CSV table of C-alpha atoms in Angstrom, one decimal:
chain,number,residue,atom,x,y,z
G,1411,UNK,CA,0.0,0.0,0.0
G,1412,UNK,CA,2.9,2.4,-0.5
G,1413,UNK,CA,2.8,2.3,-3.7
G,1414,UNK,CA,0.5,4.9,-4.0
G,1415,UNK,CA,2.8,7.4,-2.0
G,1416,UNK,CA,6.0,6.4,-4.5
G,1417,UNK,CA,3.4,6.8,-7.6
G,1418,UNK,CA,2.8,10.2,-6.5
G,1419,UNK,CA,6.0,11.1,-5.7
G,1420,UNK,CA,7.0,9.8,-8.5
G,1421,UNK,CA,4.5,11.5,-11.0
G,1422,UNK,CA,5.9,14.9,-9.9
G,1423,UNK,CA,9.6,13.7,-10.5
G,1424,UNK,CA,9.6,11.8,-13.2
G,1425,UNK,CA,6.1,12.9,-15.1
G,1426,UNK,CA,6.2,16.6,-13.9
G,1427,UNK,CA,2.7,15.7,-13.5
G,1428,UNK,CA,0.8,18.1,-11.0
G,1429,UNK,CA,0.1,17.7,-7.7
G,1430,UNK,CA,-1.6,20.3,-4.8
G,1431,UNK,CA,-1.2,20.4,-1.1
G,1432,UNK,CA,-4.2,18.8,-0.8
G,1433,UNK,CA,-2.9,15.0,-2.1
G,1434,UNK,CA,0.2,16.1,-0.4
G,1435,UNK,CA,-1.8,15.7,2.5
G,1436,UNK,CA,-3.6,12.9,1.6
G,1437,UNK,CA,0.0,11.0,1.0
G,1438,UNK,CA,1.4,11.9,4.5
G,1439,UNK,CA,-2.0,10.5,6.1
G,1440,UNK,CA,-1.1,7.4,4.0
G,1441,UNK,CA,2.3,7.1,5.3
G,1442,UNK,CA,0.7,7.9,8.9
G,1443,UNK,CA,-1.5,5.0,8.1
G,1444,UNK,CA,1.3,2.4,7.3
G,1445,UNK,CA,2.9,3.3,10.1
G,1446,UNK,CA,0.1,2.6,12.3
G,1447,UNK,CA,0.1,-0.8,10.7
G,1448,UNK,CA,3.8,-1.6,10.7
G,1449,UNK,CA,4.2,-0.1,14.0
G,1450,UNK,CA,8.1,0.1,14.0
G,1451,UNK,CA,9.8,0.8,17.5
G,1452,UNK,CA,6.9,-1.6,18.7
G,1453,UNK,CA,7.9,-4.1,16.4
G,1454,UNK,CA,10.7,-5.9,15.3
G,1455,UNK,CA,11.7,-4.5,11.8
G,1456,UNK,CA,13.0,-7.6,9.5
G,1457,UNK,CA,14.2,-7.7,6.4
G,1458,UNK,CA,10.5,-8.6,4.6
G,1459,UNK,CA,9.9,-5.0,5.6
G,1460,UNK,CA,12.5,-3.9,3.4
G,1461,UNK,CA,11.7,-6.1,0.6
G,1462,UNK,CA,8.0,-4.3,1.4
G,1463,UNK,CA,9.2,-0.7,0.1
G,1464,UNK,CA,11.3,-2.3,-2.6
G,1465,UNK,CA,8.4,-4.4,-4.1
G,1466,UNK,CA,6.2,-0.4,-3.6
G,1467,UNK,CA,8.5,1.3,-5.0
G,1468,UNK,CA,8.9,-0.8,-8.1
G,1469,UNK,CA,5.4,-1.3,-8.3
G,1470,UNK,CA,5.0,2.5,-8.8
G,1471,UNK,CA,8.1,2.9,-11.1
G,1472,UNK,CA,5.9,0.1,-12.8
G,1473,UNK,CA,3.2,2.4,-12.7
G,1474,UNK,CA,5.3,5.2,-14.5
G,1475,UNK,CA,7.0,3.7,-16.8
G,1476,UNK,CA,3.2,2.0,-18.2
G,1477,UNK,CA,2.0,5.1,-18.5
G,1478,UNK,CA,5.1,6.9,-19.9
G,1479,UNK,CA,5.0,3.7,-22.6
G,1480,UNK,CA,1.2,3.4,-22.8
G,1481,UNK,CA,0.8,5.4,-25.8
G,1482,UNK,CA,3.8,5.1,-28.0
G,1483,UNK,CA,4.0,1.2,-27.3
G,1484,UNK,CA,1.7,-1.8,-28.6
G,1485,UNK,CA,0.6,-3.8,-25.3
G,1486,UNK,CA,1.9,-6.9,-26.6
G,1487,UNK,CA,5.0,-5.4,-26.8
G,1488,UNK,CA,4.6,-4.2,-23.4
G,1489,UNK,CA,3.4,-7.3,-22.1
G,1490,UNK,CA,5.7,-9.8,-23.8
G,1491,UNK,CA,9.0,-7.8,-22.2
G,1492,UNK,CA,7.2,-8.4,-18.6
G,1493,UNK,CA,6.8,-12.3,-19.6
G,1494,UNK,CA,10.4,-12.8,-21.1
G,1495,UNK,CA,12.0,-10.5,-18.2
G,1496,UNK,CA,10.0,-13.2,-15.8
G,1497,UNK,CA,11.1,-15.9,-17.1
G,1498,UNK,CA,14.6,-15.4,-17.4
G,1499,UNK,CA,14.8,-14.2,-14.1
G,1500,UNK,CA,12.6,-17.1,-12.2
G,1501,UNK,CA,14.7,-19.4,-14.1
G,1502,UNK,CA,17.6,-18.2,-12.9
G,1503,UNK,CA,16.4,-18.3,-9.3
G,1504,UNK,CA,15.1,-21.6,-9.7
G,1505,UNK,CA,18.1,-23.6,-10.9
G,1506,UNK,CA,19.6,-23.7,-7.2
G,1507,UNK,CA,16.9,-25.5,-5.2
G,1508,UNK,CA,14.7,-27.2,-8.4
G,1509,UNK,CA,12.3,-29.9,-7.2
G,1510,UNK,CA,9.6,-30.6,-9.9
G,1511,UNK,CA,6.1,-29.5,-8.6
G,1512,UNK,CA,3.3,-31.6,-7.9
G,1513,UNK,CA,0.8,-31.3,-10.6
G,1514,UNK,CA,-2.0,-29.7,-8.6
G,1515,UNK,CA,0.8,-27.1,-7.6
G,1516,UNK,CA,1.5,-26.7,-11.2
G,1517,UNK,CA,-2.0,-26.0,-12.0
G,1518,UNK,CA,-2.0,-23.4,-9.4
G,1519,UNK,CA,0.9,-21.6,-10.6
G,1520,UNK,CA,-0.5,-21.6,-14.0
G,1521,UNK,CA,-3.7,-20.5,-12.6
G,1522,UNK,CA,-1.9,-17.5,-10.7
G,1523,UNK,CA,0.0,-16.9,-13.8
G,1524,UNK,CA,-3.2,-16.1,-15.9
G,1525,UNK,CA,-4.9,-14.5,-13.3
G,1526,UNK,CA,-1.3,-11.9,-13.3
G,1527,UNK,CA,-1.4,-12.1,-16.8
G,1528,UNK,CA,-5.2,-10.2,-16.8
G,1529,UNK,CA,-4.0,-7.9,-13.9
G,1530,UNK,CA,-1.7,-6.8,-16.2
G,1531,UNK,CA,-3.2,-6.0,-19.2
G,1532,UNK,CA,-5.9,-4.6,-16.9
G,1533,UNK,CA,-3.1,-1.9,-15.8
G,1534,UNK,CA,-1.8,-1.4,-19.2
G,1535,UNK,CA,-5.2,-0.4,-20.3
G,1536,UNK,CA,-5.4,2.1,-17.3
G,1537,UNK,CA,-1.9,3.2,-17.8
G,1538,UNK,CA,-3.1,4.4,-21.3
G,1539,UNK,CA,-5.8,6.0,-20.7
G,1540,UNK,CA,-5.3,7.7,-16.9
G,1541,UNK,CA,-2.7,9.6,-15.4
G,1542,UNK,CA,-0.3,7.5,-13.0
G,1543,UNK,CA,-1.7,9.3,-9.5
G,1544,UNK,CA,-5.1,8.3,-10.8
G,1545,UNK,CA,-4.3,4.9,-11.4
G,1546,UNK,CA,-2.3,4.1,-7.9
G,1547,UNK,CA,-5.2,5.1,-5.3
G,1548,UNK,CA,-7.7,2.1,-6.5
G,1549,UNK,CA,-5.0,-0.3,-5.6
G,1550,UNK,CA,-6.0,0.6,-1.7
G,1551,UNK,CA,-9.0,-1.8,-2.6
G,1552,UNK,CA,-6.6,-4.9,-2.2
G,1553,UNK,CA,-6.8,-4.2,1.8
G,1554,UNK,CA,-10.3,-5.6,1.6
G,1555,UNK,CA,-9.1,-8.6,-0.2
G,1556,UNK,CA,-5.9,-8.6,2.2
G,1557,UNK,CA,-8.0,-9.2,5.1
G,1558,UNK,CA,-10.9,-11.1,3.5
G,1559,UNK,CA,-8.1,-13.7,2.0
G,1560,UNK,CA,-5.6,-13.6,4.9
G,1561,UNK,CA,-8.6,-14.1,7.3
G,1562,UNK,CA,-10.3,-17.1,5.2
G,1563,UNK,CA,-7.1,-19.1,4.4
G,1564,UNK,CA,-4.5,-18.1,6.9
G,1565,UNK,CA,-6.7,-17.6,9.9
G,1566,UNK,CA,-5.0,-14.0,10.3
G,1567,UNK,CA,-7.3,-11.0,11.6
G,1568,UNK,CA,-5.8,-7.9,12.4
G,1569,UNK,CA,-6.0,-5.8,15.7
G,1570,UNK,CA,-7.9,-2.4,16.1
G,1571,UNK,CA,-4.5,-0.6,15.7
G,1572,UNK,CA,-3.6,-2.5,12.0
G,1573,UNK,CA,-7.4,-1.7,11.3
G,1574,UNK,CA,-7.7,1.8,12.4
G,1575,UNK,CA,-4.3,1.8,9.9
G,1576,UNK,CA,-5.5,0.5,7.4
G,1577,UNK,CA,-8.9,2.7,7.6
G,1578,UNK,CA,-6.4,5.9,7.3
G,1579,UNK,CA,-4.7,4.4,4.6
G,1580,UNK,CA,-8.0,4.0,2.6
G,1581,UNK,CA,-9.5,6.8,3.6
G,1582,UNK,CA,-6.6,9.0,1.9
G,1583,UNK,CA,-6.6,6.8,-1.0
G,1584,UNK,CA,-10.4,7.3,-2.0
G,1585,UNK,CA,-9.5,11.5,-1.0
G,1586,UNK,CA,-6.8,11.5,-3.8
G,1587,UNK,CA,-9.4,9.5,-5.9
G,1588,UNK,CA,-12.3,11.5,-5.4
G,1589,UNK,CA,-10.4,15.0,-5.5
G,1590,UNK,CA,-9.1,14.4,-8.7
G,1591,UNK,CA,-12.3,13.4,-10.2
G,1592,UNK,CA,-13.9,16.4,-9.0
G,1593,UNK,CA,-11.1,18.6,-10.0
G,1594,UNK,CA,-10.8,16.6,-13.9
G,1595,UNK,CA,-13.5,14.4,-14.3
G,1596,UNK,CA,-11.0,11.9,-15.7
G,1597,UNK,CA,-13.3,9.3,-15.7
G,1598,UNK,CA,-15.9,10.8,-18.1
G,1599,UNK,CA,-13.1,10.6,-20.6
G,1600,UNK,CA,-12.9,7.2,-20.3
G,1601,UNK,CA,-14.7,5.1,-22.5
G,1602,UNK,CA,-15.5,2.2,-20.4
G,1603,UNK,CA,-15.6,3.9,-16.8
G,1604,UNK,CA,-18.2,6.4,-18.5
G,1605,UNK,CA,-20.2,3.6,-20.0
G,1606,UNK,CA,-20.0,1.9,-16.6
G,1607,UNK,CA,-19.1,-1.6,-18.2
């Protein structure tokens, strides 16, 4: 859920797109938020935090570079560099530890690689027709399906401090989201958000 924060940031630097004191205030309550959640000085920091912001931050550059591409580049270009990067680099990481995988975790892995696969060209077609900092606050959805999923499979349920977090975190999310579509009515231009399919 930081990547959001980095997208913005990130839109300014690298997109000189704008961005008022207002969603500069909505992105500090966001940090506030993941702070509340992570809790650090309470906490024991580990490295899977770090590997958090690096997996943000690249997400977001993600984010940038899509929309920077999105409309000078054909999406299968865009998608088939993602899928040959992938593979080279999973194969790499494999070749140390291999053990072949059982078939029903194969046809899970394929299952979680089409469902990535459609995530994908989902945010390629956003990329191309949104600005970045429009794109990066609907992602704050995925706490819903954070704690649905983490609840239903791995029996985890957060405390009132990593909810009242989250809620922060959301809550300046949908304020970026909704400012800007007041401001620009972005989504009117849209063709399929204004159709509503």
């Amino acid at each position: 859920f930081l990547i959001p924060i980095f997208v913005t940031v990130l839109s300014v630097v690298i997109l000189r797109e704008p961005v008022g004191w207002r969603r500069w205030l909505a992105v500090i309550a966001g940090f506030g938020g993941i702070l509340l959640v992570v809790r650090p000085g309470f906490r024991e920091i580990t490295i899977a935090h770090a590997a958090g912001i690096g997996v943000a931050f690249f997400g977001a550059l993600t984010i940038i570079l899509l929309r920077t591409l999105a409309g000078s580049e054909r999406r299968s270009t865009l998608m088939g560099i993602i899928i040959a990067y992938s593979l080279v680099v999973n194969f790499a990481g494999m070749l140390p530890d291999f053990e072949m995988p059982r078939p029903t975790l194969l046809a899970a892995m394929g299952a979680a690689g089409i469902l990535t696969g459609l995530a994908h060209i989902g945010l390629v077609q956003a990329a191309s027709g949104a600005p970045a900092n429009h794109i990066a606050p609907v992602q704050y959805s995925q706490i819903v399906w954070a704690i649905l999923l983490g609840a239903l499979f791995f029996a985890e349920v957060p405390d009132f401090v990593t909810f009242l977090g989250l809620g922060v975190l959301a809550m300046s999310g949908l304020f970026t989201f909704i400012r800007e579509e007041t401001r620009f009515g972005w989504s009117r231009r849209i063709p399929i958000l204004r159709n509503r399919l």
